[in-house]
Amino acid sequence: MTGADGSHAGAVAVPDWLVQQDVALCPCGCVGRRRKASFLTRTIRGGSGILQQVLFGEDVAAAPGLLQRIDPRTKIVSLLALLVVAGLAHSMITLAALYALTLGLAAASAMPLGFFVRRVWLFVPIFTGIVVLPATLSVVTPGHVVLTLWHWHGVAEGITTQGLLAAARVVCRVAASISLVVLLTLTTPWVRLLAALRGLGVPRIVVLIVGMAYRFVFLLLGSVTDMFQARQARTPGTPRHDGTARAFVGAGVGALLGKSAQLSEEVHHAMLARGYRGDATTLERHRLRAADLGYAAAVVVVAAALIWGDHVLVPR
Amino acid sequence: MHIPDGYLSPQTCAAGFVVAVPVLATAAARVKRRVRTRNVPTLAVLAAVSFLIMMFNVPIPDGTTAHAVGGALIAILLGPWAAAIAVTVALGFQALLFGDGGVLSFGVDVVNMAVILPFAGYGVYRLVARGAALTARRRVLAAFLAGYVGINVAALCVGIELGIQPDLFHDATGAPLYSPYHLAQSIPAMLLAHLTVAGVAEGILTAAVLGYLQRANLPLLRVNHPGVPVDAAAADAERTRRRRLRPGVVAAVVVAALVVLTPLGLLAPGGAFGEDSPQDLRAALGLAAVPAGLAHYSGFWHDVLFPGYLSGSPWTYIVSAVVGIVVVGLVVWGAATLAVRLFGRRVPVPPPAAEREDTVEQVTDGPAR
Amino acid sequence: MSHADPTSHADPTPDPQELLVCRHLSYAYLERHPALDDVSLTVRRGERVALLGANGCGKSTLLKVLDGLVFPDAGSYTAFGAPVTEDSLEDEQMSRGFRSRVGFVFQNSDAQVFSPTVREEIAFGPLQLGLSRDETAGRVDDVLHMLGIPDLADRAPFQLSGGQKKKVAIATVLVMSPEVLLFDEPTAALDPRTRYWLVELIERLGTAGRTIVHATHDLDLLHRIADRCVVFSEDHRIVADGTPEEILRDRRLLVEVNLVHPAAAAVG
């Protein structure tokens, strides 16, 4: 006990209100109003959603299955080929066949089919179905009216054959395309995907940036979640959508930028310390095996068959 | 704003890559030159920040929330080229990891959100914040406008890209192959959402972060603002040395804006109101004869350079357009020159040298231990 | 306490036992916030040196100078007989030699673990320094086994706990087999078990003849991981240099440099 006033030297002066044992600012039960999820909850939920999604993806990628055994480079190239087929197809039958193909591949790759279908079709109706619904009307897509809804200056207006066809085609095309991408990303561990990009001629520096950014997303995600949870803990009642909320988001992103600037400096030092001189070498090395060549050949044959069939079905 | 696969024709997607790849290559080269070995961690961190910004829900005044892209913000802090790379990587994550945005349409998405957004936003910011001190309120306003305008210009481009699909790509029956909406529908749909909601979110985010950095982290703000005075007093001293309005620049900006906005003309159905030829007017209104005054004066001026835009081949149409652009540019330039002569009495002094290129080197040399 | 005396080393031909030699170093962040003020220090082969001082006294900055990451505003730094400057490190040969002989374990493991997987992270250093892929892969496996973490090899860093991350960070440095190891606050924020594991590792490295310099304010374990202590004052100068016993006995000094709380000093 050396302090002149009898307390520890340098002890923190604690204000009286913090020492008192009374209740906090507002003695509350559970009678508050509830409202729909605030921006805080939504942001926090978004963060944990990303983590869950990534961890689930790693699980599927580790399962034994057809696509898991294929070299990621082969998978990327064949994905692009099939996406172009989906883009060029005119006939609904071609698109349906392509979608059936993705279902078959998913089943062969130890993917829970229900999950695979849900993942695609939960996304499709929201972003595509509703969006293209008005396109079936003659005001958007003029043509042969099959279902008259109203008259405009004596002309029948309503749903047209062309509109229905166009809408159905867009929905199927989007569903097939998303299924193809989901197949690739769920059956390939992130690291091997990066290595494959490198193997396909994407500049090393870009791959390095992408890999590191992936790492930082999770690091900074932790800070963001902490920040929002700290505010949630300090916000009694429902957070309001007012100036202070906006200022909080501003300060949050500002602090995030400051923190990341510091982080990038530290990482730069850590890289220099281990001999980085501006051009990184990486460990990855892959050999194409017979299975990969077989898969690639199969994809080429299927793609060619689909294109040919599409031209037969819809001559142009 | 993320266009998924299936909405755009493969041809449009290819065009997107043709634009995106050289721009990104230039961006990588420029950023590399400015930050040397530090580029990798800096860009990686920025990409992560951009990805997370797309996750931040910004409360907007009507009680709902929206998310921003952050392209304008990064452009203000580290320049539009760095922003292009950071947002591209963030978009890559979304496309490959989370299925948000397409793989074939990746090039087009990059052009919209990683190129057009940051460059448009940064241009607006430079224009509005010109000559303001680093801590001035005007910079906050400039940041809001940068975000707001940036994301809306990008949305306009999305609207145009989607809107040209049904006219360019349809089958024999006229049924569209890809996105079914015409320009007249896709542009208002995109702009309505962005002018009211997403634009506000991007603007608020950009302004709020800039305001926060003005108070809490000036060194970070100074990185991309070399030579900008910190407070109002220093700004006044600086402003007297600034150059005046440059008529050439004004003319170029006006002409560029007109050219960019030209596709909007496709929105209007039919001819322009009140510009019909006398015969068409008579037919449309069912008049017995062309009104006498109209008949008399409509032929008054007929000694034109390109009668009827030299109608015939599309090339002559384009030539007429180019001549028109040049003439409009010259007129604006003349007007601006006149304005400077009449109102700008300040003595022109050459601007201070050393205005840029010193940058990211010092982003992070803060007193961190 | 003779090591800190710069005048005794005025000899132009370097003593091969003196690995790292700093003379009259000064450094300020942004040319405004001082971090080192006239610091001289010589580290001899096989020594285990602890840099002691309160937060912000300049220990970390000195470690960064020793690793050639920041360069002093004044004074000179020589490693293995060659001057280390921004210029000399531009030289490929010099840089490669220096980087492979000096390893740095950063305080913030998150900064050091930046690759997508643990395996790639550990391989980063040897690959940059020009080791072949096969040799690197072999070394990575050896280090993983030595540290008892082979099961972490294919994990992503965000799936690691704080202690595991520290082990990976140490592995990234050990894989290059450096002569000199620099540790910045190695035991900070570790659980007791990992902390003792680390102390034992440092002891083992010391008996294997490696030179170790670490910044710390962990006084409890000092006698096990250091045979020499250098004490920094809060005005960024070296104020004492001696054996751990000598330093720990000098309570007045420790209070003065803010390493122990006066109340604790009174009790002890």
XYZ file of N, CA and C in Angstrom, chain A residues 36 38-39 42-44 46-47 49-50 53-54 79-80 83-84 86-90 119 123 127-136 139-143 161-163 165-167 169-170 173-174 177-178 181-182 184-185 190 193 197 205-206 208-218 220-221 224 227-228 240-242 245-265 267-268 271-272 276-278 314-316, chain B residues 2 4-11 17 28 32 35-53 55-66 70 73-74 77-78 85-86 88-90 92-105 162 166 169-182 185 200-201 204-213 215-217 220 360-369:
657
model
N -39.547 -7.400 -36.123
C -38.795 -8.272 -37.034
C -37.295 -8.010 -36.872
N -33.670 -7.069 -36.563
C -33.052 -5.775 -36.805
C -31.846 -5.947 -37.717
N -31.251 -4.808 -38.063
C -30.088 -4.884 -38.941
C -28.929 -5.587 -38.234
N -29.600 -9.370 -38.385
C -29.441 -9.851 -39.748
C -27.974 -9.952 -40.127
N -27.189 -8.957 -39.712
C -25.777 -8.991 -40.060
C -25.081 -10.139 -39.355
N -25.395 -10.323 -38.048
C -24.756 -11.411 -37.306
C -25.149 -12.752 -37.907
N -26.074 -13.328 -40.937
C -25.385 -13.478 -42.218
C -23.988 -14.043 -42.020
N -23.308 -13.531 -40.991
C -21.939 -13.983 -40.726
C -21.885 -15.456 -40.386
N -24.078 -17.619 -41.067
C -24.539 -18.368 -42.238
C -23.393 -18.701 -43.176
N -22.518 -17.743 -43.395
C -21.383 -17.969 -44.282
C -20.518 -19.101 -43.748
N -22.163 -22.485 -44.146
C -22.167 -22.902 -45.542
C -20.803 -23.456 -45.937
N -19.748 -22.755 -45.505
C -18.402 -23.181 -45.880
C -18.073 -24.521 -45.231
N -17.203 -27.505 -66.473
C -18.279 -26.626 -66.015
C -18.520 -25.517 -67.034
N -17.422 -24.891 -67.476
C -17.568 -23.790 -68.430
C -18.229 -24.289 -69.718
N -21.848 -24.805 -69.115
C -22.534 -23.516 -68.954
C -22.797 -22.875 -70.304
N -21.813 -22.995 -71.202
C -22.021 -22.424 -72.536
C -23.143 -23.174 -73.248
N -25.690 -24.545 -71.803
C -26.921 -24.018 -71.217
C -27.260 -22.662 -71.817
N -26.230 -21.873 -72.097
C -26.473 -20.545 -72.660
C -26.956 -20.611 -74.094
N -26.425 -21.580 -74.845
C -26.761 -21.623 -76.271
C -28.058 -22.372 -76.559
N -28.510 -23.198 -75.595
C -29.672 -24.043 -75.865
C -30.923 -23.201 -76.108
N -31.729 -23.599 -77.093
C -32.998 -22.927 -77.370
C -34.177 -23.743 -76.888
N -31.422 -26.405 -52.592
C -30.464 -25.309 -52.698
C -30.663 -24.541 -53.998
N -33.500 -20.871 -54.509
C -32.892 -19.668 -55.058
C -33.627 -19.245 -56.316
N -35.393 -15.362 -57.069
C -34.708 -14.375 -57.887
C -35.100 -14.437 -59.351
N -35.644 -15.548 -59.762
C -35.937 -15.680 -61.179
C -37.433 -15.807 -61.442
N -38.082 -16.724 -60.717
C -39.495 -16.974 -60.959
C -40.321 -15.705 -60.873
N -40.183 -15.004 -59.745
C -40.977 -13.793 -59.565
C -40.581 -12.736 -60.582
N -39.270 -12.677 -60.853
C -38.797 -11.639 -61.759
C -39.363 -11.838 -63.164
N -39.429 -13.101 -63.614
C -39.850 -13.291 -65.010
C -41.367 -13.438 -65.153
N -42.080 -13.526 -64.023
C -43.527 -13.708 -64.105
C -44.208 -12.651 -64.989
N -43.934 -11.370 -64.791
C -44.599 -10.370 -65.652
C -44.202 -10.505 -67.113
N -43.107 -11.195 -67.377
C -42.645 -11.298 -68.763
C -43.552 -12.191 -69.592
N -44.457 -12.946 -68.938
C -45.375 -13.780 -69.708
C -46.482 -12.942 -70.341
N -47.806 -7.292 -72.668
C -47.198 -5.953 -72.648
C -45.686 -6.044 -72.700
N -45.127 -7.143 -72.141
C -43.680 -7.298 -72.159
C -43.258 -8.093 -73.388
N -43.872 -9.246 -73.555
C -43.529 -10.110 -74.678
C -44.738 -10.220 -75.597
N -44.788 -9.418 -76.647
C -45.939 -9.476 -77.540
C -45.964 -10.816 -78.286
N -47.150 -11.247 -78.698
C -47.242 -12.518 -79.427
C -48.666 -13.040 -79.376
N -48.072 -17.101 -75.645
C -47.253 -18.317 -75.789
C -45.784 -17.967 -75.718
N -45.430 -16.909 -76.455
C -44.035 -16.508 -76.469
C -43.556 -16.151 -75.067
N -44.433 -15.442 -74.322
C -44.072 -15.036 -72.962
C -43.862 -16.246 -72.066
N -43.121 -19.284 -72.960
C -41.927 -20.003 -73.384
C -40.674 -19.294 -72.876
N -40.655 -17.958 -73.039
C -39.475 -17.196 -72.621
C -39.247 -17.348 -71.129
N -40.322 -17.239 -70.342
C -40.177 -17.321 -68.895
C -39.689 -18.700 -68.487
N -38.069 -20.794 -70.223
C -36.708 -21.010 -70.681
C -35.711 -20.352 -69.726
N -36.013 -19.119 -69.311
C -35.079 -18.437 -68.403
C -34.984 -19.194 -67.086
N -32.983 -22.344 -67.600
C -31.585 -22.042 -67.871
C -30.874 -21.661 -66.577
N -31.518 -20.798 -65.780
C -30.907 -20.370 -64.521
C -30.742 -21.570 -63.594
N -27.890 -23.730 -64.794
C -26.589 -23.076 -64.597
C -26.191 -23.111 -63.125
N -27.140 -22.764 -62.240
C -26.806 -22.756 -60.819
C -26.450 -24.158 -60.358
N -22.861 -24.876 -61.206
C -21.881 -24.206 -60.348
C -21.865 -24.840 -58.960
N -23.055 -25.152 -58.424
C -23.116 -25.763 -57.098
C -22.385 -27.101 -57.102
N -19.808 -27.939 -58.831
C -18.363 -27.705 -58.768
C -17.960 -27.288 -57.359
N -18.641 -26.287 -56.796
C -18.160 -25.725 -55.542
C -18.370 -26.679 -54.377
N -11.895 -25.776 -51.228
C -11.505 -24.425 -51.658
C -10.053 -24.355 -52.096
N -9.538 -25.779 -55.442
C -10.134 -24.899 -56.453
C -9.137 -23.798 -56.825
N -7.256 -23.004 -60.402
C -7.229 -21.723 -61.115
C -5.801 -21.421 -61.553
N -0.123 -14.222 -58.867
C -0.363 -13.135 -57.915
C -1.851 -13.040 -57.592
N -2.692 -13.264 -58.603
C -4.138 -13.195 -58.392
C -4.578 -14.313 -57.455
N -2.796 -15.811 -55.275
C -2.290 -15.502 -53.932
C -3.227 -14.517 -53.229
N -3.646 -13.488 -53.962
C -4.548 -12.489 -53.381
C -5.860 -13.141 -52.980
N -6.397 -13.972 -53.867
C -7.691 -14.589 -53.577
C -7.586 -15.491 -52.342
N -6.507 -16.291 -52.314
C -6.345 -17.191 -51.171
C -6.221 -16.439 -49.868
N -5.473 -15.361 -49.895
C -5.279 -14.589 -48.678
C -6.559 -13.865 -48.282
N -7.267 -13.357 -49.278
C -8.510 -12.644 -48.983
C -9.505 -13.585 -48.311
N -9.532 -14.825 -48.787
C -10.422 -15.827 -48.186
C -10.111 -15.970 -46.707
N -8.816 -16.023 -46.427
C -8.370 -16.145 -45.037
C -8.833 -14.932 -44.219
N -8.675 -13.738 -44.782
C -9.008 -12.523 -44.047
C -10.507 -12.372 -43.832
N -11.293 -12.910 -44.775
C -12.742 -12.803 -44.600
C -13.122 -13.382 -43.250
N -12.536 -14.541 -42.935
C -12.934 -15.183 -41.692
C -12.350 -14.468 -40.483
N -11.680 -11.188 -40.294
C -12.411 -9.939 -40.091
C -13.866 -10.217 -39.725
N -14.381 -11.357 -40.209
C -15.747 -11.733 -39.859
C -15.876 -11.818 -38.336
N -16.162 -8.359 -36.966
C -17.469 -7.767 -37.259
C -18.525 -8.325 -36.303
N -18.166 -6.922 -32.908
C -18.582 -5.528 -32.864
C -20.102 -5.421 -32.765
N -20.799 -6.202 -33.602
C -22.252 -6.126 -33.607
C -22.840 -6.707 -32.326
N -32.921 0.889 -33.100
C -33.717 1.692 -34.029
C -32.941 1.937 -35.314
N -33.694 2.243 -36.353
C -33.061 2.572 -37.635
C -32.910 4.076 -37.721
N -32.063 4.629 -36.882
C -31.953 6.094 -36.891
C -30.510 6.497 -37.170
N -27.762 4.487 -35.524
C -27.514 3.177 -36.142
C -26.630 3.338 -37.362
N -26.937 4.366 -38.159
C -26.108 4.584 -39.358
C -24.697 4.971 -38.966
N -24.574 5.819 -37.921
C -23.242 6.202 -37.470
C -22.494 4.973 -36.986
N -23.223 4.046 -36.352
C -22.567 2.833 -35.859
C -22.026 1.999 -37.013
N -22.832 1.859 -38.060
C -22.351 1.085 -39.205
C -21.132 1.771 -39.820
N -21.207 3.098 -39.919
C -20.073 3.848 -40.466
C -18.830 3.622 -39.642
N -18.977 3.762 -38.322
C -17.825 3.571 -37.441
C -17.348 2.131 -37.518
N -18.298 1.208 -37.648
C -17.918 -0.205 -37.734
C -17.055 -0.472 -38.946
N -17.524 -0.012 -40.112
C -16.735 -0.247 -41.329
C -15.426 0.533 -41.263
N -15.480 1.742 -40.691
C -14.261 2.544 -40.555
C -13.231 1.828 -39.708
N -13.693 1.305 -38.564
C -12.777 0.586 -37.686
C -12.258 -0.656 -38.385
N -13.120 -1.303 -39.143
C -12.729 -2.499 -39.889
C -11.608 -2.159 -40.871
N -11.769 -1.010 -41.560
C -10.747 -0.599 -42.521
C -9.435 -0.312 -41.816
N -9.522 0.383 -40.665
C -8.308 0.688 -39.930
C -7.615 -0.583 -39.498
N -8.398 -1.521 -38.962
C -7.850 -2.782 -38.487
C -7.231 -3.557 -39.636
N -7.909 -3.540 -40.798
C -7.372 -4.331 -41.902
C -6.124 -3.689 -42.476
N -6.030 -2.354 -42.423
C -4.808 -1.704 -42.890
C -3.631 -2.169 -42.036
N -3.863 -2.226 -40.731
C -2.809 -2.659 -39.822
C -2.455 -4.126 -40.090
N -3.496 -4.917 -40.291
C -3.281 -6.346 -40.545
C -2.453 -6.554 -41.804
N -2.777 -5.793 -42.856
C -2.059 -6.004 -44.103
C -0.588 -5.655 -43.922
N -0.308 -4.661 -43.082
C 1.086 -4.314 -42.811
C 1.794 -5.468 -42.098
N 0.965 -8.649 -42.072
C 1.117 -9.803 -42.954
C 2.251 -9.564 -43.940
N 2.343 -8.337 -44.404
C 3.430 -8.010 -45.317
C 4.768 -8.305 -44.661
N 5.393 -12.003 -44.409
C 5.782 -12.601 -45.681
C 7.237 -12.279 -45.993
N 7.629 -11.013 -45.787
C 9.011 -10.621 -46.037
C 9.956 -11.445 -45.183
N 9.721 -13.608 -48.881
C 8.882 -13.183 -50.009
C 9.519 -11.997 -50.707
N 9.625 -12.083 -52.021
C 10.238 -10.968 -52.750
C 9.338 -10.491 -53.877
N 8.065 -10.708 -53.772
C 7.145 -10.163 -54.761
C 6.602 -11.206 -55.715
N -34.937 -27.383 -82.390
C -35.315 -26.021 -82.785
C -34.433 -25.612 -83.953
N -34.882 -25.903 -85.164
C -34.062 -25.551 -86.331
C -33.917 -24.035 -86.440
N -32.746 -23.574 -86.857
C -32.591 -22.129 -87.069
C -31.627 -21.897 -88.205
N -26.182 -8.480 -58.852
C -25.419 -9.598 -59.399
C -26.281 -10.300 -60.449
N -27.166 -13.389 -62.481
C -26.826 -14.817 -62.495
C -26.676 -15.320 -63.932
N -26.127 -16.541 -64.030
C -26.053 -17.168 -65.350
C -27.466 -17.440 -65.852
N -27.659 -17.326 -67.167
C -28.958 -17.634 -67.741
C -29.711 -16.394 -68.190
N -29.362 -15.238 -67.647
C -30.056 -14.007 -68.035
C -29.414 -13.341 -69.237
N -28.132 -13.653 -69.460
C -27.413 -12.991 -70.536
C -26.986 -14.027 -71.564
N -26.968 -13.610 -72.820
C -26.520 -14.519 -73.863
C -25.019 -14.754 -73.703
N -24.517 -15.922 -74.123
C -23.066 -16.169 -74.053
C -22.277 -15.076 -74.771
N -22.861 -14.507 -75.839
C -22.158 -13.443 -76.558
C -21.945 -12.225 -75.658
N -16.228 -10.212 -70.587
C -14.839 -10.596 -70.301
C -13.873 -9.771 -71.140
N -4.100 -4.128 -62.125
C -3.065 -4.873 -61.403
C -1.706 -4.228 -61.627
N 0.321 -2.478 -58.658
C 1.602 -3.093 -58.339
C 2.710 -2.056 -58.353
N 2.425 0.086 -55.044
C 2.623 -0.450 -53.704
C 3.692 -1.544 -53.636
N 4.294 -1.893 -54.742
C 5.351 -2.910 -54.777
C 4.950 -4.197 -54.053
N 5.850 -4.766 -53.195
C 5.529 -6.086 -52.638
C 4.331 -6.035 -51.714
N 3.998 -4.834 -51.252
C 2.913 -4.731 -50.297
C 1.560 -5.000 -50.953
N 1.547 -5.023 -52.300
C 0.251 -5.113 -52.983
C -0.551 -6.332 -52.572
N 0.117 -7.466 -52.393
C -0.642 -8.685 -52.145
C -1.459 -8.607 -50.851
N -0.829 -8.375 -49.705
C -1.660 -8.298 -48.499
C -2.658 -7.144 -48.541
N -2.266 -5.995 -49.083
C -3.193 -4.856 -49.092
C -4.436 -5.179 -49.908
N -4.228 -5.692 -51.116
C -5.375 -5.995 -51.964
C -6.215 -7.116 -51.370
N -5.553 -8.096 -50.763
C -6.307 -9.206 -50.184
C -7.196 -8.696 -49.056
N -6.641 -7.836 -48.231
C -7.437 -7.314 -47.120
C -8.597 -6.480 -47.654
N -8.336 -5.670 -48.670
C -9.407 -4.846 -49.231
C -10.519 -5.714 -49.815
N -10.126 -6.795 -50.475
C -11.141 -7.680 -51.048
C -11.999 -8.265 -49.940
N -11.357 -8.655 -48.849
C -12.119 -9.193 -47.724
C -13.062 -8.134 -47.173
N -12.571 -6.890 -47.089
C -13.419 -5.815 -46.572
C -14.621 -5.606 -47.492
N -14.367 -5.611 -48.793
C -15.475 -5.410 -49.733
C -16.509 -6.516 -49.573
N -16.019 -7.749 -49.430
C -16.938 -8.872 -49.246
C -17.781 -8.667 -47.988
N -17.143 -8.220 -46.924
C -17.881 -8.042 -45.666
C -18.842 -6.856 -45.745
N -18.435 -5.824 -46.514
C -19.327 -4.669 -46.653
C -20.633 -5.110 -47.313
N -22.024 -7.595 -46.732
C -22.764 -8.293 -45.684
C -23.347 -7.330 -44.655
N -22.735 -6.152 -44.533
C -23.211 -5.153 -43.572
C -24.593 -4.670 -43.989
N -25.560 -4.798 -43.125
C -26.864 -4.238 -43.444
C -26.914 -2.798 -42.959
N -27.160 -1.891 -43.880
C -27.199 -0.477 -43.524
C -28.652 -0.077 -43.288
N -28.977 0.456 -42.093
C -30.350 0.911 -41.863
C -30.631 2.144 -42.711
N -31.717 2.140 -43.460
C -32.053 3.320 -44.251
C -33.344 3.924 -43.705
N -33.593 5.198 -44.007
C -34.624 5.940 -43.301
C -36.025 5.312 -43.243
N -36.404 4.443 -44.153
C -37.788 3.969 -44.084
C -37.960 2.795 -43.125
N -36.918 2.436 -42.388
C -37.061 1.379 -41.410
C -36.642 0.020 -41.910
N -36.187 -0.058 -43.139
C -35.677 -1.335 -43.616
C -34.168 -1.214 -43.778
N -33.574 -2.292 -44.259
C -32.130 -2.264 -44.431
C -31.776 -2.704 -45.848
N -30.580 -2.296 -46.261
C -30.099 -2.722 -47.568
C -28.597 -2.864 -47.443
N -19.570 -1.033 -51.526
C -18.328 -0.522 -50.952
C -17.311 -0.103 -51.995
N -16.366 3.555 -51.747
C -15.585 3.809 -50.538
C -14.118 3.444 -50.753
N -13.879 2.256 -51.283
C -12.493 1.827 -51.490
C -11.826 2.718 -52.529
N -10.651 5.777 -50.805
C -9.539 5.554 -49.886
C -8.250 5.163 -50.591
N -8.338 4.345 -51.638
C -7.097 3.852 -52.249
C -7.082 4.014 -53.760
N -9.844 -4.113 -58.290
C -9.325 -5.452 -57.961
C -10.014 -6.002 -56.719
N -10.157 -5.165 -55.704
C -10.748 -5.655 -54.455
C -12.169 -6.156 -54.692
N -13.510 -7.112 -57.481
C -13.505 -8.298 -58.342
C -13.291 -9.570 -57.524
N -12.318 -9.538 -56.627
C -12.054 -10.728 -55.821
C -13.271 -11.042 -54.941
N -13.868 -9.996 -54.369
C -15.054 -10.231 -53.537
C -16.174 -10.864 -54.371
N -15.755 -12.692 -56.981
C -15.340 -14.063 -57.263
C -15.735 -14.998 -56.140
N -15.533 -14.554 -54.893
C -15.962 -15.361 -53.749
C -17.447 -15.642 -53.831
N -18.209 -14.585 -54.089
C -19.649 -14.754 -54.073
C -20.093 -15.717 -55.163
N -19.460 -15.608 -56.328
C -19.867 -16.461 -57.434
C -19.484 -17.917 -57.176
N -18.235 -18.132 -56.733
C -17.755 -19.508 -56.617
C -18.134 -20.150 -55.293
N -18.121 -19.355 -54.225
C -18.336 -19.947 -52.909
C -19.804 -19.984 -52.545
N -20.536 -18.962 -52.911
C -21.895 -18.850 -52.402
C -22.943 -18.826 -53.506
N -22.511 -19.031 -54.745
C -23.477 -19.103 -55.826
C -24.247 -17.815 -56.056
N -23.709 -16.686 -55.620
C -24.383 -15.405 -55.828
C -23.717 -14.728 -57.028
N -24.446 -14.609 -58.121
C -23.837 -14.092 -59.344
C -23.299 -15.275 -60.127
N -23.233 -15.138 -61.426
C -22.905 -16.284 -62.244
C -21.424 -16.440 -62.524
N -21.075 -17.522 -63.202
C -19.697 -17.763 -63.603
C -19.471 -17.232 -65.018
N -20.395 -17.558 -65.933
C -20.278 -17.006 -67.288
C -20.494 -15.501 -67.267
N -21.420 -15.053 -66.427
C -21.720 -13.618 -66.388
C -20.755 -12.868 -65.474
N -29.332 -5.990 -69.538
C -30.468 -6.908 -69.548
C -31.459 -6.523 -70.641
N -33.659 -9.079 -75.202
C -34.772 -9.572 -76.019
C -34.719 -9.067 -77.459
N -31.569 -11.185 -78.990
C -31.596 -12.652 -78.968
C -33.016 -13.144 -78.741
N -33.650 -13.609 -79.798
C -34.977 -14.202 -79.665
C -35.103 -15.285 -80.725
N -36.056 -16.183 -80.521
C -36.181 -17.270 -81.502
C -37.146 -16.880 -82.621
N -37.459 -17.855 -83.473
C -38.240 -17.553 -84.676
C -39.621 -16.980 -84.339
N -40.221 -17.411 -83.212
C -41.552 -16.921 -82.863
C -41.503 -15.551 -82.203
N -40.298 -15.052 -81.942
C -40.186 -13.759 -81.264
C -40.076 -13.902 -79.763
N -40.105 -15.143 -79.251
C -39.960 -15.329 -77.808
C -38.512 -15.093 -77.414
N -38.258 -14.245 -76.404
C -36.888 -13.930 -76.016
C -36.168 -15.179 -75.502
N -34.858 -15.253 -75.766
C -34.077 -16.410 -75.333
C -33.526 -16.213 -73.921
N -33.236 -14.980 -73.563
C -32.607 -14.733 -72.261
C -33.510 -13.791 -71.467
N -32.925 -12.778 -70.834
C -33.762 -11.864 -70.058
C -34.874 -11.298 -70.942
N -36.147 -11.434 -70.562
C -37.233 -11.082 -71.472
C -37.611 -9.597 -71.487
N -37.051 -8.795 -70.615
C -37.519 -7.414 -70.507
C -36.780 -6.487 -71.451
N -37.542 -5.567 -72.035
C -36.954 -4.587 -72.936
C -36.374 -3.442 -72.134
N -38.458 -1.504 -69.832
C -38.870 -2.098 -68.569
C -37.683 -2.334 -67.638
N -29.184 4.671 -51.603
C -29.140 5.340 -50.304
C -28.207 4.581 -49.370
N -28.298 3.243 -49.397
C -27.439 2.443 -48.526
C -25.967 2.668 -48.863
N -25.008 6.222 -47.775
C -24.890 6.361 -46.328
C -23.614 5.697 -45.842
N -23.365 4.503 -46.345
C -22.170 3.786 -45.905
C -20.912 4.589 -46.233
N -20.815 5.047 -47.482
C -19.618 5.765 -47.895
C -19.442 7.033 -47.055
N -20.521 7.774 -46.868
C -20.434 9.020 -46.112
C -20.113 8.751 -44.649
N -20.761 7.735 -44.063
C -20.558 7.476 -42.639
C -19.119 7.056 -42.377
N -18.565 6.220 -43.259
C -17.185 5.784 -43.041
C -16.234 6.960 -43.222
N -16.488 7.791 -44.235
C -15.607 8.932 -44.434
C -15.660 9.845 -43.221
N -16.874 10.093 -42.717
C -17.021 10.935 -41.536
C -16.286 10.353 -40.344
N -16.377 9.033 -40.209
C -15.695 8.386 -39.087
C -14.176 8.538 -39.231
N -13.675 8.326 -40.442
C -12.229 8.417 -40.637
C -11.739 9.847 -40.435
N -12.754 11.840 -38.251
C -12.594 12.039 -36.814
C -11.533 11.124 -36.232
N -11.465 9.871 -36.721
C -10.723 8.864 -35.977
C -9.445 8.376 -36.655
N -9.316 8.506 -37.953
C -8.158 7.888 -38.598
C -7.729 8.687 -39.825
N -5.157 7.206 -42.518
C -5.707 6.296 -43.530
C -6.356 7.087 -44.660
N -0.089 4.332 -51.372
C -0.373 3.279 -50.402
C 0.840 2.913 -49.564
N 2.012 3.321 -50.004
C 3.222 3.041 -49.246
C 3.023 3.262 -47.745
N 2.281 4.299 -47.382
C 2.243 4.621 -45.964
C 0.933 4.277 -45.301
N 0.108 3.474 -45.968
C -1.195 3.198 -45.379
C -1.071 2.844 -43.930
N -0.135 1.956 -43.682
C -0.261 1.270 -42.420
C 0.909 1.519 -41.515
N 1.748 2.472 -41.850
C 2.888 2.688 -40.987
C 2.495 3.413 -39.726
N 1.338 3.104 -39.198
C 0.896 3.745 -37.962
C 1.776 3.306 -36.821
N 1.633 3.947 -35.683
C 2.486 3.595 -34.552
C 2.046 2.279 -33.932
N 2.027 1.242 -34.723
C 1.643 -0.061 -34.189
C 2.890 -0.782 -33.715
N 2.792 -1.448 -32.636
C 3.933 -2.234 -32.199
C 3.591 -3.701 -32.262
